[in-house]
Amino acid sequence: MFFNLGNIRGVQVLIIKKKKRFTIDLSPAQILVLGFLFVIFLGGFLLNLPIASRDGDSVGFINAIFTATSAVCVTGLVVVNTLAHWTLFGQIVILVLIQIGGLGFMTMTTAIFILIGRKITLKERLIIQEALNEYTLSGMVRLIRKILLGTFIIEGMGAILLSIRFVPMYGLSRGIFMSIFHSVSAFCNAGFDIIGGNSLTPFAGDLLVNVIIILLIVLGGLGFTVWWDIIRVGKEKVAKNHSFKRFFQKLTLHTKLVLVISSFLIMLGFVFFFLVEFNNPNTLGQMSLPNKILAALFQGVTPRTAGFNTFDLSLMNDASKFMTIILMFIGGSPAGTAGGVKTVTIGVIVLSVLSVIKGKERTEVFNRTIPRDVLRRALAVIVISLGVVISVTMLLSLSETGDFMDIFFESTSAFATVGLSLGFTSTLTYFGRIIIAITMFIGRLGPVTMALAFSLRSNKNKGQVKKPEERVMVG
Amino acid sequence: MFFNLGNIRGVQVLIIKKKKRFTIDLSPAQILVLGFLFVIFLGGFLLNLPIASRDGDSVGFINAIFTATSAVCVTGLVVVNTLAHWTLFGQIVILVLIQIGGLGFMTMTTAIFILIGRKITLKERLIIQEALNEYTLSGMVRLIRKILLGTFIIEGMGAILLSIRFVPMYGLSRGIFMSIFHSVSAFCNAGFDIIGGNSLTPFAGDLLVNVIIILLIVLGGLGFTVWWDIIRVGKEKVAKNHSFKRFFQKLTLHTKLVLVISSFLIMLGFVFFFLVEFNNPNTLGQMSLPNKILAALFQGVTPRTAGFNTFDLSLMNDASKFMTIILMFIGGSPAGTAGGVKTVTIGVIVLSVLSVIKGKERTEVFNRTIPRDVLRRALAVIVISLGVVISVTMLLSLSETGDFMDIFFESTSAFATVGLSLGFTSTLTYFGRIIIAITMFIGRLGPVTMALAFSLRSNKNKGQVKKPEERVMVG
Ligand SMILES: [K+]
Ligand SMILES: [K+]
């Protein structure tokens, strides 16, 4: 989300100079933050209405804001059960908030612009560019249109396939709503469910539901640019009849990294949970072998950062909880619906460390060199994120009464907008709820965007005399 | 420990070419590893003798090796109480192992060489150079002599000052032995005590003991080069009557960073523990205000990586335990007796992140630029260390029955050779003891040295064509 900042700033300043004096100079990052805040408070207002709650009483301001934040930030942590507490009105508000959050606030605004035929300005394009972590200006409007189209096609197909299971179970109208709700929630990596009870645990052994939900989670989490790249190269492959190896080579470095790292993380989680939980009578222990495989696979996918679960996570081994925390922190891929520090960010850091161990001066992968500034940004994202998770864990350890593991898990889940919980969310104090809501917000907008919002300064060294180097000892 | 590796390797290969064919080609890192292993097994053999244990029975091979590893790696984790279990013979063996470990195996070997007047060879110098993380070859022998002298002066003064308290309490001979033991243990950041009970808790309110131990810990943890630098510039200051500001400016960048970061970490720990534990009846709550201050200060210093404690750490708040884990992971400064990833390593990373936030291209501090390769090595040290701590925690979560926090704390303490514990060490299974012993060993020799031992290759990109850069999205 940092690329070509020099340009962005330059162009923006140019625009602002042409405007009247009373214009407030907002950076793209600041507009993003304010936009998200606006949607959250609007959603919170609606959810706070008595007609949103089944008991006819307002849920209370903090709980309404918490739920709206969780929905807009596509997290899925809840202080009240989504099925039991909310009316159909409330559930629809949550669904809309998820869709807005998942597609990104700016994408939606642009969509509205396109639909009403208004011409998109350069500044608006720049804002979207940042919202989508994209680095070329050309074809931005076309891209947004494609994103919307792609999203609705995938979510629609997901809903149709889910209705095979849900319509016979819940009847036509409720079944269709259930299908749409869970398709959108899965694709947006939102983690909200209206099944009641504990997430998707009633469907732990259901192959159809598992496969569809896993596909929706993965597709949403890969990121928009990865889809386009695969489609672009795929068309070429069909046209020129290329081999698979050639197909892979033609992909961008970004796509290659996303695919390889995502596959690795899913496999890692799957094998780990399968082995560690195999005999745990409270999780996989009582299941048949095929169901064990299915449940372990689902648990390998969900930290990327879906938030659904098919068995009770609070009954896992501590090692599995810790592994889930690590996988949640890494999260999904950039420019998608997922949270976390992102697969590519971790990948870049690991590649850099490997190059140091091998005694190489440059970080190379797939016959390409990772630029130095990308590496530095990756490091900044991870360090700041780690700082936030640690601070929140520390703060909640002081304010809440609860097990350290539960608090650590909850904080990471909130920051990476995952929504998995060891059952701790509803026991949070009001102070704790506010902290978790802020954490979800910070986690969704990204630590670097936040840092940007406060200081958007690029390449300050340019033209400066370089200060002399001096070595220090490390390690 | 990585600097001028190209040179080291080059020179070494030259030497080996002159030798006979049967010479085994060992890198400096491999010799260090084997040397440490040799001392540990020798120490383990001695501690395993029946005369080492008060009950006249052998302590058992694994416990003996565990204790020897803990002593040589100056950690201080113990499976049997050092006072209650070991005879005077056993305690002296432990004291000698601590001294060998603290000064560094190679420094000791050189000392013996100097004492017997044998001329030091170039290869031996290179090994010492790596052991001390030093980067110039010149004056290595002189440096070792200074280290020994400095160490014995400081430890001697520490022992004399401690004897003011210990001789009246324990009588002359026992009091002197106690003074020497705790002075060496504190200076070497070893954390072993022969007071019995729970570390230094009986002396929680004793100003004299606290101040001496704190000074010994800090001096040992600053690192040899920092002393020399301060003495060097200090002499100049006296000669030329410089101001304090001028004095600080004249220090090397390394010394400046060590002093600033160490002070910051001690203050951070002090303020944090003082505020968080202020009302905890099991730690600071019952103490008078001066004693609260003293105990909080001690707890701020001990994670750098002394291993003594003056109140029961298992009764701290979870937030304090987590903070201790973080401070232990950071540890002390390079080229000293302390463990952890080191203050400067963390400092370099934080400075780099700050420069990214500020939009600067280079990492600058105190009018100097941190070289890029130093930054990359710092990153590698931290990532590998984090990987080790996480893996060990995961492994112990599976093998041991115990609270996650206790296991996480113990693993970090072992890796950073701290020796603090939440009372978990003696409950470890034999498998757990072996894992912790290996972790102390890896932690002491440093992840990068270990990586070096297996692949010592420098600057492999030299002369290669640079692969084209390609951007990826991060964060
Ligand atoms: K989620
Ligand atoms: K120690």
PDB file of N, CA and C in Angstrom, chain A residues 3 133 225 253-254 319 326 334 344-345 355 357-362 364 368-369 371-374 376 379 390 394 404 455 457 459-461 466-473 475, chain B residues 3 133 225 253-254 318-319 326 334 344-345 355 357-362 364 368-369 371-374 376 379 390 394 455 457 459-461 466-473 475:
ATOM      1  N   PHE A   3       3.432   1.947  -2.362  1.00  0.00           N
ATOM      2  CA  PHE A   3       4.207   2.174  -3.571  1.00  0.00           C
ATOM      3  C   PHE A   3       3.878   3.504  -4.241  1.00  0.00           C
ATOM      4  N   ASN A 133      -4.212  -1.389  -2.487  1.00  0.00           N
ATOM      5  CA  ASN A 133      -2.781  -1.698  -2.539  1.00  0.00           C
ATOM      6  C   ASN A 133      -2.306  -1.853  -3.988  1.00  0.00           C
ATOM      7  N   THR A 225      -5.732  -9.011  -7.303  1.00  0.00           N
ATOM      8  CA  THR A 225      -4.718  -8.999  -8.369  1.00  0.00           C
ATOM      9  C   THR A 225      -4.295 -10.417  -8.743  1.00  0.00           C
ATOM     10  N   LEU A 253       5.597 -12.140 -10.006  1.00  0.00           N
ATOM     11  CA  LEU A 253       6.268 -12.607  -8.796  1.00  0.00           C
ATOM     12  C   LEU A 253       5.297 -12.605  -7.618  1.00  0.00           C
ATOM     13  N   HIS A 254       4.464 -11.550  -7.562  1.00  0.00           N
ATOM     14  CA  HIS A 254       3.495 -11.447  -6.473  1.00  0.00           C
ATOM     15  C   HIS A 254       2.571 -12.659  -6.444  1.00  0.00           C
ATOM     16  N   ALA A 319      -0.497 -26.371  22.195  1.00  0.00           N
ATOM     17  CA  ALA A 319       0.363 -26.251  21.011  1.00  0.00           C
ATOM     18  C   ALA A 319      -0.459 -25.846  19.791  1.00  0.00           C
ATOM     19  N   ILE A 326      -0.122 -18.089  15.600  1.00  0.00           N
ATOM     20  CA  ILE A 326       0.913 -17.736  14.626  1.00  0.00           C
ATOM     21  C   ILE A 326       0.315 -17.642  13.217  1.00  0.00           C
ATOM     22  N   PRO A 334      -2.228  -9.931   0.440  1.00  0.00           N
ATOM     23  CA  PRO A 334      -2.538  -8.509   0.286  1.00  0.00           C
ATOM     24  C   PRO A 334      -3.642  -8.278  -0.756  1.00  0.00           C
ATOM     25  N   VAL A 344       2.680 -12.517   1.856  1.00  0.00           N
ATOM     26  CA  VAL A 344       3.838 -12.037   1.101  1.00  0.00           C
ATOM     27  C   VAL A 344       4.809 -11.296   2.025  1.00  0.00           C
ATOM     28  N   THR A 345       4.254 -10.582   3.013  1.00  0.00           N
ATOM     29  CA  THR A 345       5.083  -9.840   3.957  1.00  0.00           C
ATOM     30  C   THR A 345       6.007 -10.799   4.711  1.00  0.00           C
ATOM     31  N   SER A 355      18.593 -15.631   2.634  1.00  0.00           N
ATOM     32  CA  SER A 355      19.704 -15.095   1.845  1.00  0.00           C
ATOM     33  C   SER A 355      20.880 -14.713   2.745  1.00  0.00           C
ATOM     34  N   ILE A 357      21.625 -16.247   5.610  1.00  0.00           N
ATOM     35  CA  ILE A 357      22.223 -17.525   6.018  1.00  0.00           C
ATOM     36  C   ILE A 357      23.092 -18.091   4.899  1.00  0.00           C
ATOM     37  N   LYS A 358      22.616 -17.940   3.668  1.00  0.00           N
ATOM     38  CA  LYS A 358      23.387 -18.444   2.535  1.00  0.00           C
ATOM     39  C   LYS A 358      24.556 -17.528   2.172  1.00  0.00           C
ATOM     40  N   GLY A 359      24.690 -16.395   2.865  1.00  0.00           N
ATOM     41  CA  GLY A 359      25.772 -15.474   2.577  1.00  0.00           C
ATOM     42  C   GLY A 359      25.550 -14.663   1.311  1.00  0.00           C
ATOM     43  N   LYS A 360      24.306 -14.552   0.875  1.00  0.00           N
ATOM     44  CA  LYS A 360      24.017 -13.775  -0.342  1.00  0.00           C
ATOM     45  C   LYS A 360      23.734 -12.321   0.006  1.00  0.00           C
ATOM     46  N   GLU A 361      24.112 -11.462  -0.914  1.00  0.00           N
ATOM     47  CA  GLU A 361      23.947 -10.039  -0.673  1.00  0.00           C
ATOM     48  C   GLU A 361      22.540  -9.566  -1.013  1.00  0.00           C
ATOM     49  N   ARG A 362      21.892 -10.268  -1.944  1.00  0.00           N
ATOM     50  CA  ARG A 362      20.564  -9.840  -2.390  1.00  0.00           C
ATOM     51  C   ARG A 362      19.539 -10.919  -2.082  1.00  0.00           C
ATOM     52  N   GLU A 364      16.804 -13.019  -3.432  1.00  0.00           N
ATOM     53  CA  GLU A 364      16.352 -13.438  -4.752  1.00  0.00           C
ATOM     54  C   GLU A 364      15.381 -14.609  -4.640  1.00  0.00           C
ATOM     55  N   ARG A 368      14.101 -13.494  -9.628  1.00  0.00           N
ATOM     56  CA  ARG A 368      13.873 -12.061  -9.464  1.00  0.00           C
ATOM     57  C   ARG A 368      14.532 -11.605  -8.165  1.00  0.00           C
ATOM     58  N   THR A 369      14.851 -10.310  -8.091  1.00  0.00           N
ATOM     59  CA  THR A 369      15.371  -9.718  -6.865  1.00  0.00           C
ATOM     60  C   THR A 369      14.262  -8.919  -6.193  1.00  0.00           C
ATOM     61  N   PRO A 371      13.083  -5.890  -4.263  1.00  0.00           N
ATOM     62  CA  PRO A 371      13.681  -4.563  -4.023  1.00  0.00           C
ATOM     63  C   PRO A 371      13.848  -4.299  -2.531  1.00  0.00           C
ATOM     64  N   ARG A 372      14.875  -3.515  -2.217  1.00  0.00           N
ATOM     65  CA  ARG A 372      15.236  -3.267  -0.831  1.00  0.00           C
ATOM     66  C   ARG A 372      14.146  -2.528  -0.060  1.00  0.00           C
ATOM     67  N   ASP A 373      13.489  -1.578  -0.718  1.00  0.00           N
ATOM     68  CA  ASP A 373      12.468  -0.808   0.008  1.00  0.00           C
ATOM     69  C   ASP A 373      11.255  -1.670   0.338  1.00  0.00           C
ATOM     70  N   VAL A 374      10.967  -2.670  -0.494  1.00  0.00           N
ATOM     71  CA  VAL A 374       9.861  -3.589  -0.197  1.00  0.00           C
ATOM     72  C   VAL A 374      10.180  -4.378   1.073  1.00  0.00           C
ATOM     73  N   ARG A 376      12.155  -3.449   3.510  1.00  0.00           N
ATOM     74  CA  ARG A 376      12.087  -2.569   4.677  1.00  0.00           C
ATOM     75  C   ARG A 376      10.640  -2.342   5.097  1.00  0.00           C
ATOM     76  N   LEU A 379       9.314  -5.390   6.874  1.00  0.00           N
ATOM     77  CA  LEU A 379       9.816  -5.404   8.251  1.00  0.00           C
ATOM     78  C   LEU A 379       9.006  -4.449   9.123  1.00  0.00           C
ATOM     79  N   ILE A 390       1.176  -7.255  21.029  1.00  0.00           N
ATOM     80  CA  ILE A 390       1.767  -7.366  22.362  1.00  0.00           C
ATOM     81  C   ILE A 390       1.144  -6.343  23.317  1.00  0.00           C
ATOM     82  N   MET A 394      -1.081  -7.188  26.612  1.00  0.00           N
ATOM     83  CA  MET A 394      -0.635  -6.668  27.904  1.00  0.00           C
ATOM     84  C   MET A 394      -1.772  -5.918  28.597  1.00  0.00           C
ATOM     85  N   PHE A 404      -4.081 -16.293  30.251  1.00  0.00           N
ATOM     86  CA  PHE A 404      -3.207 -15.565  29.331  1.00  0.00           C
ATOM     87  C   PHE A 404      -3.399 -16.035  27.898  1.00  0.00           C
ATOM     88  N   SER A 455       1.892  10.430   9.232  1.00  0.00           N
ATOM     89  CA  SER A 455       3.073  11.036   8.621  1.00  0.00           C
ATOM     90  C   SER A 455       3.305  10.446   7.241  1.00  0.00           C
ATOM     91  N   ARG A 457       5.327  10.998   4.516  1.00  0.00           N
ATOM     92  CA  ARG A 457       6.491  11.700   4.001  1.00  0.00           C
ATOM     93  C   ARG A 457       7.349  10.704   3.254  1.00  0.00           C
ATOM     94  N   ASN A 459      10.768   9.564   1.054  1.00  0.00           N
ATOM     95  CA  ASN A 459      12.097   9.781   0.528  1.00  0.00           C
ATOM     96  C   ASN A 459      12.731  11.068   1.044  1.00  0.00           C
ATOM     97  N   LYS A 460      12.704  11.232   2.337  1.00  0.00           N
ATOM     98  CA  LYS A 460      13.201  12.472   2.935  1.00  0.00           C
ATOM     99  C   LYS A 460      14.712  12.615   2.817  1.00  0.00           C
ATOM    100  N   ASN A 461      15.379  11.512   2.494  1.00  0.00           N
ATOM    101  CA  ASN A 461      16.830  11.583   2.384  1.00  0.00           C
ATOM    102  C   ASN A 461      17.287  12.195   1.058  1.00  0.00           C
ATOM    103  N   LYS A 466      24.788  11.830   2.561  1.00  0.00           N
ATOM    104  CA  LYS A 466      24.716  10.588   3.317  1.00  0.00           C
ATOM    105  C   LYS A 466      25.664  10.655   4.506  1.00  0.00           C
ATOM    106  N   LYS A 467      25.135  10.309   5.679  1.00  0.00           N
ATOM    107  CA  LYS A 467      25.989  10.312   6.863  1.00  0.00           C
ATOM    108  C   LYS A 467      26.924   9.117   6.816  1.00  0.00           C
ATOM    109  N   PRO A 468      28.122   9.244   7.393  1.00  0.00           N
ATOM    110  CA  PRO A 468      29.089   8.151   7.292  1.00  0.00           C
ATOM    111  C   PRO A 468      28.553   6.881   7.946  1.00  0.00           C
ATOM    112  N   GLU A 469      28.891   5.750   7.358  1.00  0.00           N
ATOM    113  CA  GLU A 469      28.471   4.478   7.931  1.00  0.00           C
ATOM    114  C   GLU A 469      29.348   4.134   9.121  1.00  0.00           C
ATOM    115  N   GLU A 470      28.763   3.489  10.132  1.00  0.00           N
ATOM    116  CA  GLU A 470      29.567   2.950  11.221  1.00  0.00           C
ATOM    117  C   GLU A 470      28.974   1.619  11.655  1.00  0.00           C
ATOM    118  N   ARG A 471      29.846   0.616  11.780  1.00  0.00           N
ATOM    119  CA  ARG A 471      29.380  -0.732  12.109  1.00  0.00           C
ATOM    120  C   ARG A 471      29.052  -0.855  13.593  1.00  0.00           C
ATOM    121  N   VAL A 472      28.084  -1.705  13.897  1.00  0.00           N
ATOM    122  CA  VAL A 472      27.806  -2.087  15.274  1.00  0.00           C
ATOM    123  C   VAL A 472      27.714  -3.603  15.304  1.00  0.00           C
ATOM    124  N   MET A 473      27.851  -4.173  16.508  1.00  0.00           N
ATOM    125  CA  MET A 473      27.752  -5.628  16.632  1.00  0.00           C
ATOM    126  C   MET A 473      26.324  -6.028  16.901  1.00  0.00           C
ATOM    127  N   GLY A 475      23.640  -9.563  17.535  1.00  0.00           N
ATOM    128  CA  GLY A 475      23.525 -11.013  17.797  1.00  0.00           C
ATOM    129  C   GLY A 475      24.504 -11.521  18.830  1.00  0.00           C
TER     130      GLY A 475
ATOM    131  N   PHE B   3      31.280 -10.190  11.105  1.00  0.00           N
ATOM    132  CA  PHE B   3      31.995  -9.227  10.294  1.00  0.00           C
ATOM    133  C   PHE B   3      33.284  -9.782   9.706  1.00  0.00           C
ATOM    134  N   ASN B 133      33.014 -11.584  19.142  1.00  0.00           N
ATOM    135  CA  ASN B 133      32.326 -10.695  18.202  1.00  0.00           C
ATOM    136  C   ASN B 133      33.171  -9.476  17.873  1.00  0.00           C
ATOM    137  N   THR B 225      33.794  -4.513  24.836  1.00  0.00           N
ATOM    138  CA  THR B 225      34.190  -3.371  24.003  1.00  0.00           C
ATOM    139  C   THR B 225      33.641  -2.063  24.549  1.00  0.00           C
ATOM    140  N   LEU B 253      29.642   4.402  17.883  1.00  0.00           N
ATOM    141  CA  LEU B 253      28.200   4.248  17.692  1.00  0.00           C
ATOM    142  C   LEU B 253      27.698   3.049  18.498  1.00  0.00           C
ATOM    143  N   HIS B 254      28.490   1.972  18.496  1.00  0.00           N
ATOM    144  CA  HIS B 254      28.106   0.766  19.229  1.00  0.00           C
ATOM    145  C   HIS B 254      27.904   1.069  20.713  1.00  0.00           C
ATOM    146  N   ASP B 318      -0.039 -11.645  34.962  1.00  0.00           N
ATOM    147  CA  ASP B 318       0.304 -12.178  33.639  1.00  0.00           C
ATOM    148  C   ASP B 318       0.993 -11.122  32.777  1.00  0.00           C
ATOM    149  N   ALA B 319       0.549  -9.873  32.895  1.00  0.00           N
ATOM    150  CA  ALA B 319       1.158  -8.802  32.096  1.00  0.00           C
ATOM    151  C   ALA B 319       2.639  -8.675  32.430  1.00  0.00           C
ATOM    152  N   ILE B 326       9.403 -10.711  27.140  1.00  0.00           N
ATOM    153  CA  ILE B 326       9.890  -9.829  26.063  1.00  0.00           C
ATOM    154  C   ILE B 326      11.275  -9.287  26.414  1.00  0.00           C
ATOM    155  N   PRO B 334      25.884  -7.198  23.015  1.00  0.00           N
ATOM    156  CA  PRO B 334      26.806  -8.136  22.370  1.00  0.00           C
ATOM    157  C   PRO B 334      28.180  -8.128  23.043  1.00  0.00           C
ATOM    158  N   VAL B 344      21.511  -4.203  20.888  1.00  0.00           N
ATOM    159  CA  VAL B 344      21.830  -3.486  19.647  1.00  0.00           C
ATOM    160  C   VAL B 344      21.054  -4.075  18.475  1.00  0.00           C
ATOM    161  N   THR B 345      20.848  -5.396  18.500  1.00  0.00           N
ATOM    162  CA  THR B 345      20.113  -6.067  17.427  1.00  0.00           C
ATOM    163  C   THR B 345      18.697  -5.522  17.338  1.00  0.00           C
ATOM    164  N   SER B 355      12.740   4.682  10.505  1.00  0.00           N
ATOM    165  CA  SER B 355      13.141   5.371   9.273  1.00  0.00           C
ATOM    166  C   SER B 355      12.122   5.118   8.165  1.00  0.00           C
ATOM    167  N   ILE B 357       8.850   4.621   8.672  1.00  0.00           N
ATOM    168  CA  ILE B 357       7.696   5.447   9.037  1.00  0.00           C
ATOM    169  C   ILE B 357       7.933   6.907   8.675  1.00  0.00           C
ATOM    170  N   LYS B 358       9.169   7.355   8.878  1.00  0.00           N
ATOM    171  CA  LYS B 358       9.498   8.745   8.558  1.00  0.00           C
ATOM    172  C   LYS B 358       9.718   8.950   7.059  1.00  0.00           C
ATOM    173  N   GLY B 359       9.644   7.882   6.291  1.00  0.00           N
ATOM    174  CA  GLY B 359       9.844   7.999   4.852  1.00  0.00           C
ATOM    175  C   GLY B 359      11.299   8.176   4.458  1.00  0.00           C
ATOM    176  N   LYS B 360      12.213   7.797   5.331  1.00  0.00           N
ATOM    177  CA  LYS B 360      13.638   7.948   5.009  1.00  0.00           C
ATOM    178  C   LYS B 360      14.173   6.685   4.337  1.00  0.00           C
ATOM    179  N   GLU B 361      15.128   6.904   3.466  1.00  0.00           N
ATOM    180  CA  GLU B 361      15.677   5.793   2.708  1.00  0.00           C
ATOM    181  C   GLU B 361      16.751   5.057   3.492  1.00  0.00           C
ATOM    182  N   ARG B 362      17.427   5.774   4.373  1.00  0.00           N
ATOM    183  CA  ARG B 362      18.529   5.169   5.118  1.00  0.00           C
ATOM    184  C   ARG B 362      18.212   5.164   6.610  1.00  0.00           C
ATOM    185  N   GLU B 364      19.425   6.044   9.984  1.00  0.00           N
ATOM    186  CA  GLU B 364      20.437   6.923  10.558  1.00  0.00           C
ATOM    187  C   GLU B 364      20.205   7.132  12.046  1.00  0.00           C
ATOM    188  N   ARG B 368      25.128   8.984  12.113  1.00  0.00           N
ATOM    189  CA  ARG B 368      25.765   7.867  11.417  1.00  0.00           C
ATOM    190  C   ARG B 368      24.705   7.072  10.663  1.00  0.00           C
ATOM    191  N   THR B 369      25.135   6.377   9.619  1.00  0.00           N
ATOM    192  CA  THR B 369      24.239   5.483   8.893  1.00  0.00           C
ATOM    193  C   THR B 369      24.553   4.046   9.284  1.00  0.00           C
ATOM    194  N   PRO B 371      24.978   0.400   8.381  1.00  0.00           N
ATOM    195  CA  PRO B 371      25.159  -0.295   7.100  1.00  0.00           C
ATOM    196  C   PRO B 371      24.056  -1.333   6.864  1.00  0.00           C
ATOM    197  N   ARG B 372      23.752  -1.523   5.600  1.00  0.00           N
ATOM    198  CA  ARG B 372      22.644  -2.379   5.216  1.00  0.00           C
ATOM    199  C   ARG B 372      22.851  -3.826   5.642  1.00  0.00           C
ATOM    200  N   ASP B 373      24.085  -4.318   5.520  1.00  0.00           N
ATOM    201  CA  ASP B 373      24.323  -5.729   5.855  1.00  0.00           C
ATOM    202  C   ASP B 373      24.176  -5.967   7.360  1.00  0.00           C
ATOM    203  N   VAL B 374      24.470  -4.957   8.165  1.00  0.00           N
ATOM    204  CA  VAL B 374      24.271  -5.089   9.617  1.00  0.00           C
ATOM    205  C   VAL B 374      22.784  -5.252   9.912  1.00  0.00           C
ATOM    206  N   ARG B 376      20.492  -6.457   7.914  1.00  0.00           N
ATOM    207  CA  ARG B 376      20.029  -7.769   7.467  1.00  0.00           C
ATOM    208  C   ARG B 376      20.431  -8.857   8.463  1.00  0.00           C
ATOM    209  N   LEU B 379      18.162  -8.699  11.475  1.00  0.00           N
ATOM    210  CA  LEU B 379      16.881  -9.325  11.149  1.00  0.00           C
ATOM    211  C   LEU B 379      16.991 -10.840  11.220  1.00  0.00           C
ATOM    212  N   ILE B 390       9.733 -20.251  19.563  1.00  0.00           N
ATOM    213  CA  ILE B 390       8.393 -20.742  19.227  1.00  0.00           C
ATOM    214  C   ILE B 390       8.398 -22.268  19.114  1.00  0.00           C
ATOM    215  N   MET B 394       6.355 -24.853  21.516  1.00  0.00           N
ATOM    216  CA  MET B 394       5.407 -25.782  20.899  1.00  0.00           C
ATOM    217  C   MET B 394       5.712 -27.212  21.337  1.00  0.00           C
ATOM    218  N   SER B 455      26.929 -23.511   7.459  1.00  0.00           N
ATOM    219  CA  SER B 455      27.175 -22.958   6.126  1.00  0.00           C
ATOM    220  C   SER B 455      27.862 -21.613   6.254  1.00  0.00           C
ATOM    221  N   ARG B 457      29.369 -19.265   4.208  1.00  0.00           N
ATOM    222  CA  ARG B 457      29.612 -18.810   2.846  1.00  0.00           C
ATOM    223  C   ARG B 457      29.354 -17.325   2.790  1.00  0.00           C
ATOM    224  N   ASN B 459      29.074 -13.625   0.749  1.00  0.00           N
ATOM    225  CA  ASN B 459      29.026 -12.808  -0.456  1.00  0.00           C
ATOM    226  C   ASN B 459      28.947 -13.637  -1.729  1.00  0.00           C
ATOM    227  N   LYS B 460      28.021 -14.577  -1.748  1.00  0.00           N
ATOM    228  CA  LYS B 460      27.917 -15.479  -2.891  1.00  0.00           C
ATOM    229  C   LYS B 460      27.449 -14.786  -4.159  1.00  0.00           C
ATOM    230  N   ASN B 461      26.902 -13.579  -4.008  1.00  0.00           N
ATOM    231  CA  ASN B 461      26.414 -12.872  -5.183  1.00  0.00           C
ATOM    232  C   ASN B 461      27.524 -12.205  -5.973  1.00  0.00           C
ATOM    233  N   LYS B 466      23.040  -9.452 -11.560  1.00  0.00           N
ATOM    234  CA  LYS B 466      21.893  -9.192 -10.683  1.00  0.00           C
ATOM    235  C   LYS B 466      20.598  -9.526 -11.399  1.00  0.00           C
ATOM    236  N   LYS B 467      19.733 -10.284 -10.738  1.00  0.00           N
ATOM    237  CA  LYS B 467      18.446 -10.624 -11.336  1.00  0.00           C
ATOM    238  C   LYS B 467      17.542  -9.401 -11.322  1.00  0.00           C
ATOM    239  N   PRO B 468      16.657  -9.296 -12.326  1.00  0.00           N
ATOM    240  CA  PRO B 468      15.819  -8.092 -12.381  1.00  0.00           C
ATOM    241  C   PRO B 468      14.940  -7.962 -11.137  1.00  0.00           C
ATOM    242  N   GLU B 469      14.728  -6.728 -10.699  1.00  0.00           N
ATOM    243  CA  GLU B 469      13.860  -6.494  -9.548  1.00  0.00           C
ATOM    244  C   GLU B 469      12.406  -6.628  -9.967  1.00  0.00           C
ATOM    245  N   GLU B 470      11.566  -7.131  -9.061  1.00  0.00           N
ATOM    246  CA  GLU B 470      10.124  -7.094  -9.302  1.00  0.00           C
ATOM    247  C   GLU B 470       9.419  -6.828  -7.982  1.00  0.00           C
ATOM    248  N   ARG B 471       8.480  -5.879  -8.029  1.00  0.00           N
ATOM    249  CA  ARG B 471       7.792  -5.471  -6.806  1.00  0.00           C
ATOM    250  C   ARG B 471       6.717  -6.465  -6.405  1.00  0.00           C
ATOM    251  N   VAL B 472       6.494  -6.586  -5.106  1.00  0.00           N
ATOM    252  CA  VAL B 472       5.361  -7.342  -4.595  1.00  0.00           C
ATOM    253  C   VAL B 472       4.675  -6.466  -3.565  1.00  0.00           C
ATOM    254  N   MET B 473       3.423  -6.802  -3.259  1.00  0.00           N
ATOM    255  CA  MET B 473       2.690  -6.016  -2.260  1.00  0.00           C
ATOM    256  C   MET B 473       2.891  -6.608  -0.880  1.00  0.00           C
ATOM    257  N   GLY B 475       1.897  -6.068   3.454  1.00  0.00           N
ATOM    258  CA  GLY B 475       1.057  -5.380   4.464  1.00  0.00           C
ATOM    259  C   GLY B 475      -0.389  -5.274   4.042  1.00  0.00           C
TER     260      GLY B 475
END
